[in-house]
mmCIF file of C-alpha atoms in Angstrom:
data_model
loop_
_atom_site.group_PDB
_atom_site.id
_atom_site.type_symbol
_atom_site.label_atom_id
_atom_site.label_comp_id
_atom_site.label_asym_id
_atom_site.label_seq_id
_atom_site.Cartn_x
_atom_site.Cartn_y
_atom_site.Cartn_z
ATOM 1 C CA MET O 1 27.162 60.637 -8.219
ATOM 2 C CA ILE O 2 28.810 58.566 -10.944
ATOM 3 C CA PRO O 3 30.416 55.394 -9.339
ATOM 4 C CA PRO O 4 33.954 54.707 -9.365
ATOM 5 C CA LYS O 5 34.878 53.055 -12.693
ATOM 6 C CA GLY O 6 31.253 54.339 -13.140
ATOM 7 C CA TRP O 7 30.493 55.775 -16.541
ATOM 8 C CA PHE O 8 31.591 54.618 -19.949
ATOM 9 C CA THR O 9 35.162 56.464 -20.897
ATOM 10 C CA SER O 10 38.103 54.634 -22.885
ATOM 11 C CA LYS O 11 41.650 54.691 -21.844
ATOM 12 C CA THR O 12 42.035 58.151 -23.280
ATOM 13 C CA VAL O 13 38.840 60.039 -23.280
ATOM 14 C CA ASN O 14 36.874 61.064 -20.342
ATOM 15 C CA MET O 15 33.325 63.112 -20.776
ATOM 16 C CA PRO O 16 31.653 65.445 -18.205
ATOM 17 C CA PRO O 17 28.653 63.732 -17.112
ATOM 18 C CA LEU O 18 26.237 65.945 -18.597
ATOM 19 C CA GLY O 19 22.896 64.301 -17.130
ATOM 20 C CA ILE O 20 23.409 64.799 -13.644
ATOM 21 C CA SER O 21 24.843 67.808 -14.723
ATOM 22 C CA TYR O 22 21.801 69.134 -15.966
ATOM 23 C CA ILE O 23 19.880 67.708 -13.101
ATOM 24 C CA SER O 24 21.505 69.487 -10.734
ATOM 25 C CA ALA O 25 21.417 72.564 -12.416
ATOM 26 C CA VAL O 26 17.955 72.467 -12.746
ATOM 27 C CA LEU O 27 17.932 71.858 -8.935
ATOM 28 C CA GLU O 28 20.153 74.874 -8.053
ATOM 29 C CA LYS O 29 17.814 76.938 -10.254
ATOM 30 C CA HIS O 30 14.932 75.975 -8.246
ATOM 31 C CA GLY O 31 17.250 76.977 -4.860
ATOM 32 C CA TYR O 32 18.211 73.590 -3.708
ATOM 33 C CA GLY O 33 21.575 72.873 -2.506
ATOM 34 C CA VAL O 34 23.375 70.226 -4.796
ATOM 35 C CA GLU O 35 26.765 68.263 -4.178
ATOM 36 C CA LEU O 36 28.037 66.619 -7.336
ATOM 37 C CA LEU O 37 30.478 63.552 -7.215
ATOM 38 C CA ASP O 38 32.163 62.120 -10.079
ATOM 39 C CA ALA O 39 34.046 59.492 -8.286
ATOM 40 C CA HIS O 40 35.014 58.219 -11.650
ATOM 41 C CA THR O 41 37.178 61.261 -12.340
ATOM 42 C CA GLU O 42 37.919 62.042 -8.792
ATOM 43 C CA LYS O 43 39.531 58.638 -8.516
ATOM 44 C CA CYS O 44 37.363 58.069 -5.158
ATOM 45 C CA SER O 45 37.600 54.572 -3.603
ATOM 46 C CA PHE O 46 34.010 53.268 -2.423
ATOM 47 C CA ASP O 47 35.663 54.202 1.191
ATOM 48 C CA ASP O 48 35.826 57.680 -0.034
ATOM 49 C CA ILE O 49 32.206 57.679 -0.885
ATOM 50 C CA GLU O 50 31.219 56.367 1.827
ATOM 51 C CA ARG O 51 32.877 59.000 4.267
ATOM 52 C CA ARG O 52 31.782 62.217 2.052
ATOM 53 C CA ILE O 53 27.988 60.774 2.672
ATOM 54 C CA LYS O 54 28.627 60.120 6.135
ATOM 55 C CA ARG O 55 30.457 63.581 6.457
ATOM 56 C CA SER O 56 27.305 65.780 4.321
ATOM 57 C CA LYS O 57 24.377 63.586 5.264
ATOM 58 C CA PRO O 58 22.375 64.360 2.394
ATOM 59 C CA ASP O 59 18.675 63.650 2.189
ATOM 60 C CA ILE O 60 18.382 62.274 -1.020
ATOM 61 C CA ILE O 61 21.531 60.720 -2.677
ATOM 62 C CA GLY O 62 21.200 60.220 -6.779
ATOM 63 C CA VAL O 63 23.286 57.788 -8.222
ATOM 64 C CA SER O 64 23.567 57.620 -12.322
ATOM 65 C CA PHE O 65 25.722 54.888 -14.318
ATOM 66 C CA THR O 66 25.029 52.596 -17.437
ATOM 67 C CA THR O 67 24.549 48.944 -18.311
ATOM 68 C CA GLU O 68 28.024 48.430 -18.808
ATOM 69 C CA THR O 69 29.060 49.856 -15.384
ATOM 70 C CA ARG O 70 26.033 48.763 -13.008
ATOM 71 C CA PHE O 71 27.960 46.782 -10.665
ATOM 72 C CA ASN O 72 29.396 49.509 -9.371
ATOM 73 C CA GLY O 73 26.469 51.720 -9.100
ATOM 74 C CA PHE O 74 24.868 48.697 -7.372
ATOM 75 C CA LYS O 75 27.695 49.114 -5.166
ATOM 76 C CA THR O 76 27.407 52.162 -5.086
ATOM 77 C CA ILE O 77 23.849 52.576 -4.041
ATOM 78 C CA LYS O 78 24.241 50.081 -1.118
ATOM 79 C CA ILE O 79 27.255 51.959 0.248
ATOM 80 C CA ALA O 80 25.012 55.321 0.083
ATOM 81 C CA LYS O 81 21.940 53.432 2.275
ATOM 82 C CA ARG O 82 24.632 51.954 4.631
ATOM 83 C CA ALA O 83 26.155 55.333 4.979
ATOM 84 C CA ASN O 84 22.888 57.061 5.775
ATOM 85 C CA PRO O 85 20.123 54.902 6.126
ATOM 86 C CA SER O 86 17.484 58.094 6.265
ATOM 87 C CA SER O 87 18.164 59.426 3.143
ATOM 88 C CA VAL O 88 16.358 58.585 0.012
ATOM 89 C CA VAL O 89 18.605 56.784 -2.485
ATOM 90 C CA VAL O 90 17.209 57.535 -6.268
ATOM 91 C CA THR O 91 18.801 56.234 -9.324
ATOM 92 C CA GLY O 92 18.077 56.879 -13.386
ATOM 93 C CA GLY O 93 19.713 56.472 -16.189
ATOM 94 C CA PRO O 94 19.721 53.870 -19.320
ATOM 95 C CA HIS O 95 20.087 50.866 -17.825
ATOM 96 C CA VAL O 96 17.689 51.290 -14.723
ATOM 97 C CA SER O 97 15.266 53.230 -17.305
ATOM 98 C CA LEU O 98 15.249 49.793 -19.057
ATOM 99 C CA ALA O 99 15.274 46.827 -15.978
ATOM 100 C CA VAL O 100 13.119 48.888 -13.512
ATOM 101 C CA GLU O 101 11.518 45.548 -11.977
ATOM 102 C CA ASP O 102 14.600 43.958 -11.729
ATOM 103 C CA THR O 103 16.728 46.294 -10.142
ATOM 104 C CA LEU O 104 13.898 47.419 -7.868
ATOM 105 C CA LEU O 105 13.146 43.949 -6.893
ATOM 106 C CA ASN O 106 16.812 43.169 -6.153
ATOM 107 C CA MET O 107 18.362 46.029 -4.732
ATOM 108 C CA PRO O 108 16.672 46.304 -1.555
ATOM 109 C CA GLU O 109 18.647 49.500 -0.478
ATOM 110 C CA LEU O 110 17.568 51.517 -3.764
ATOM 111 C CA ASP O 111 14.115 53.545 -3.035
ATOM 112 C CA ILE O 112 13.224 55.464 -6.351
ATOM 113 C CA ILE O 113 14.279 54.991 -9.917
ATOM 114 C CA ILE O 114 13.539 57.985 -12.601
ATOM 115 C CA ARG O 115 12.808 56.655 -15.395
ATOM 116 C CA GLY O 116 13.954 58.603 -18.730
ATOM 117 C CA GLU O 117 14.589 62.357 -18.742
ATOM 118 C CA GLY O 118 15.752 63.191 -14.995
ATOM 119 C CA GLU O 119 15.322 66.664 -15.130
ATOM 120 C CA PHE O 120 12.165 67.519 -14.416
ATOM 121 C CA THR O 121 11.500 64.562 -12.821
ATOM 122 C CA PHE O 122 14.417 64.618 -10.109
ATOM 123 C CA LEU O 123 12.810 68.344 -9.311
ATOM 124 C CA ASP O 124 9.436 67.298 -8.857
ATOM 125 C CA LEU O 125 10.489 64.538 -6.745
ATOM 126 C CA VAL O 126 12.642 66.616 -4.646
ATOM 127 C CA LYS O 127 9.770 69.373 -4.000
ATOM 128 C CA THR O 128 7.415 66.059 -3.148
ATOM 129 C CA LEU O 129 9.835 65.106 -0.339
ATOM 130 C CA ASP O 130 10.551 68.223 1.109
ATOM 131 C CA LYS O 131 6.847 68.857 1.225
ATOM 132 C CA ASP O 132 6.446 65.344 2.833
ATOM 133 C CA GLU O 133 4.089 64.801 0.207
ATOM 134 C CA ASP O 134 2.854 61.505 -1.410
ATOM 135 C CA ILE O 135 5.038 60.423 -4.290
ATOM 136 C CA SER O 136 2.247 58.496 -6.014
ATOM 137 C CA ARG O 137 1.765 61.907 -8.092
ATOM 138 C CA VAL O 138 5.596 62.435 -9.312
ATOM 139 C CA GLU O 139 5.536 61.255 -13.280
ATOM 140 C CA GLY O 140 8.341 58.992 -14.757
ATOM 141 C CA ILE O 141 9.338 57.332 -11.330
ATOM 142 C CA SER O 142 9.318 53.472 -9.684
ATOM 143 C CA TYR O 143 9.338 52.456 -6.608
ATOM 144 C CA ARG O 144 8.043 49.491 -3.853
ATOM 145 C CA ASP O 145 5.173 49.930 -2.075
ATOM 146 C CA ASP O 146 4.275 47.015 0.013
ATOM 147 C CA GLY O 147 7.028 44.923 -1.642
ATOM 148 C CA GLN O 148 4.898 45.725 -5.108
ATOM 149 C CA VAL O 149 6.754 47.989 -7.550
ATOM 150 C CA VAL O 150 4.745 50.958 -8.474
ATOM 151 C CA HIS O 151 5.183 52.414 -11.805
ATOM 152 C CA ASN O 152 3.853 56.173 -11.636
ATOM 153 C CA PRO O 153 2.657 57.345 -15.219
ATOM 154 C CA PRO O 154 5.442 58.489 -17.515
ATOM 155 C CA ARG O 155 6.900 62.083 -17.859
ATOM 156 C CA PRO O 156 6.619 63.663 -21.298
ATOM 157 C CA PHE O 157 9.713 64.542 -22.808
ATOM 158 C CA ILE O 158 10.933 68.052 -22.368
ATOM 159 C CA LYS O 159 9.559 70.240 -25.366
ATOM 160 C CA ASP O 160 11.741 73.107 -25.048
ATOM 161 C CA LEU O 161 15.718 71.657 -24.479
ATOM 162 C CA ASP O 162 16.237 75.297 -24.380
ATOM 163 C CA SER O 163 14.493 75.964 -20.804
ATOM 164 C CA LEU O 164 17.211 74.189 -19.160
ATOM 165 C CA PRO O 165 19.562 75.530 -17.427
ATOM 166 C CA PHE O 166 23.281 75.461 -18.524
ATOM 167 C CA PRO O 167 24.799 71.891 -17.029
ATOM 168 C CA THR O 168 26.821 72.962 -13.448
ATOM 169 C CA ARG O 169 30.362 72.689 -14.749
ATOM 170 C CA HIS O 170 31.170 74.812 -11.536
ATOM 171 C CA LEU O 171 30.203 71.292 -9.155
ATOM 172 C CA LEU O 172 32.920 69.276 -11.490
ATOM 173 C CA GLN O 173 36.394 69.132 -11.091
ATOM 174 C CA ILE O 174 36.094 70.336 -14.922
ATOM 175 C CA ASP O 175 39.916 70.693 -15.332
ATOM 176 C CA LYS O 176 39.902 66.682 -14.880
ATOM 177 C CA TYR O 177 38.050 65.876 -18.321
ATOM 178 C CA ASN O 178 39.420 65.772 -21.800
ATOM 179 C CA SER O 179 36.762 65.471 -24.193
ATOM 180 C CA PHE O 180 34.501 68.338 -24.824
ATOM 181 C CA ILE O 181 31.440 68.492 -27.101
ATOM 182 C CA GLU O 182 32.066 71.223 -29.834
ATOM 183 C CA VAL O 183 29.217 73.175 -30.881
ATOM 184 C CA PRO O 184 29.863 75.777 -34.024
ATOM 185 C CA GLY O 185 28.462 78.979 -33.480
#
């Protein structure tokens, strides 16, 4: 999920959120049901987000934001946990990858941070949670254990980017975006 006013855009340019679109594509490829909400582009309020979470009751809620939009990201995390306290709330992205300790120590509503590339880390985390196994073996995450921040070993970078499925544009209101990266050929 991208929070309201939670993505770096200009007044005239709005790009699709590729990071979470790639993560959701990897999850779909492995048979997991995914909903993707770009609350910024869909012009959802925080109340809209809370209603949607209460209605869909997701097991895991992922929130992505940048440093510039972190306060709306933090507010979204709080709303997500309040709307569905039994869900596991996960975040990733550039800000939290660099501010892991601070974020986990100051956001009790947040359960797990994915550091670095999220595609296969999120998949591994979902599989682990789905089997009710110990998350201490999932590379690339940080979380709290008895109030202490735990950093699992980092996950290596994806060596073959062509191994990633195409982003889940079908889960976005793609007609609301006006900036696309042209790739010749």
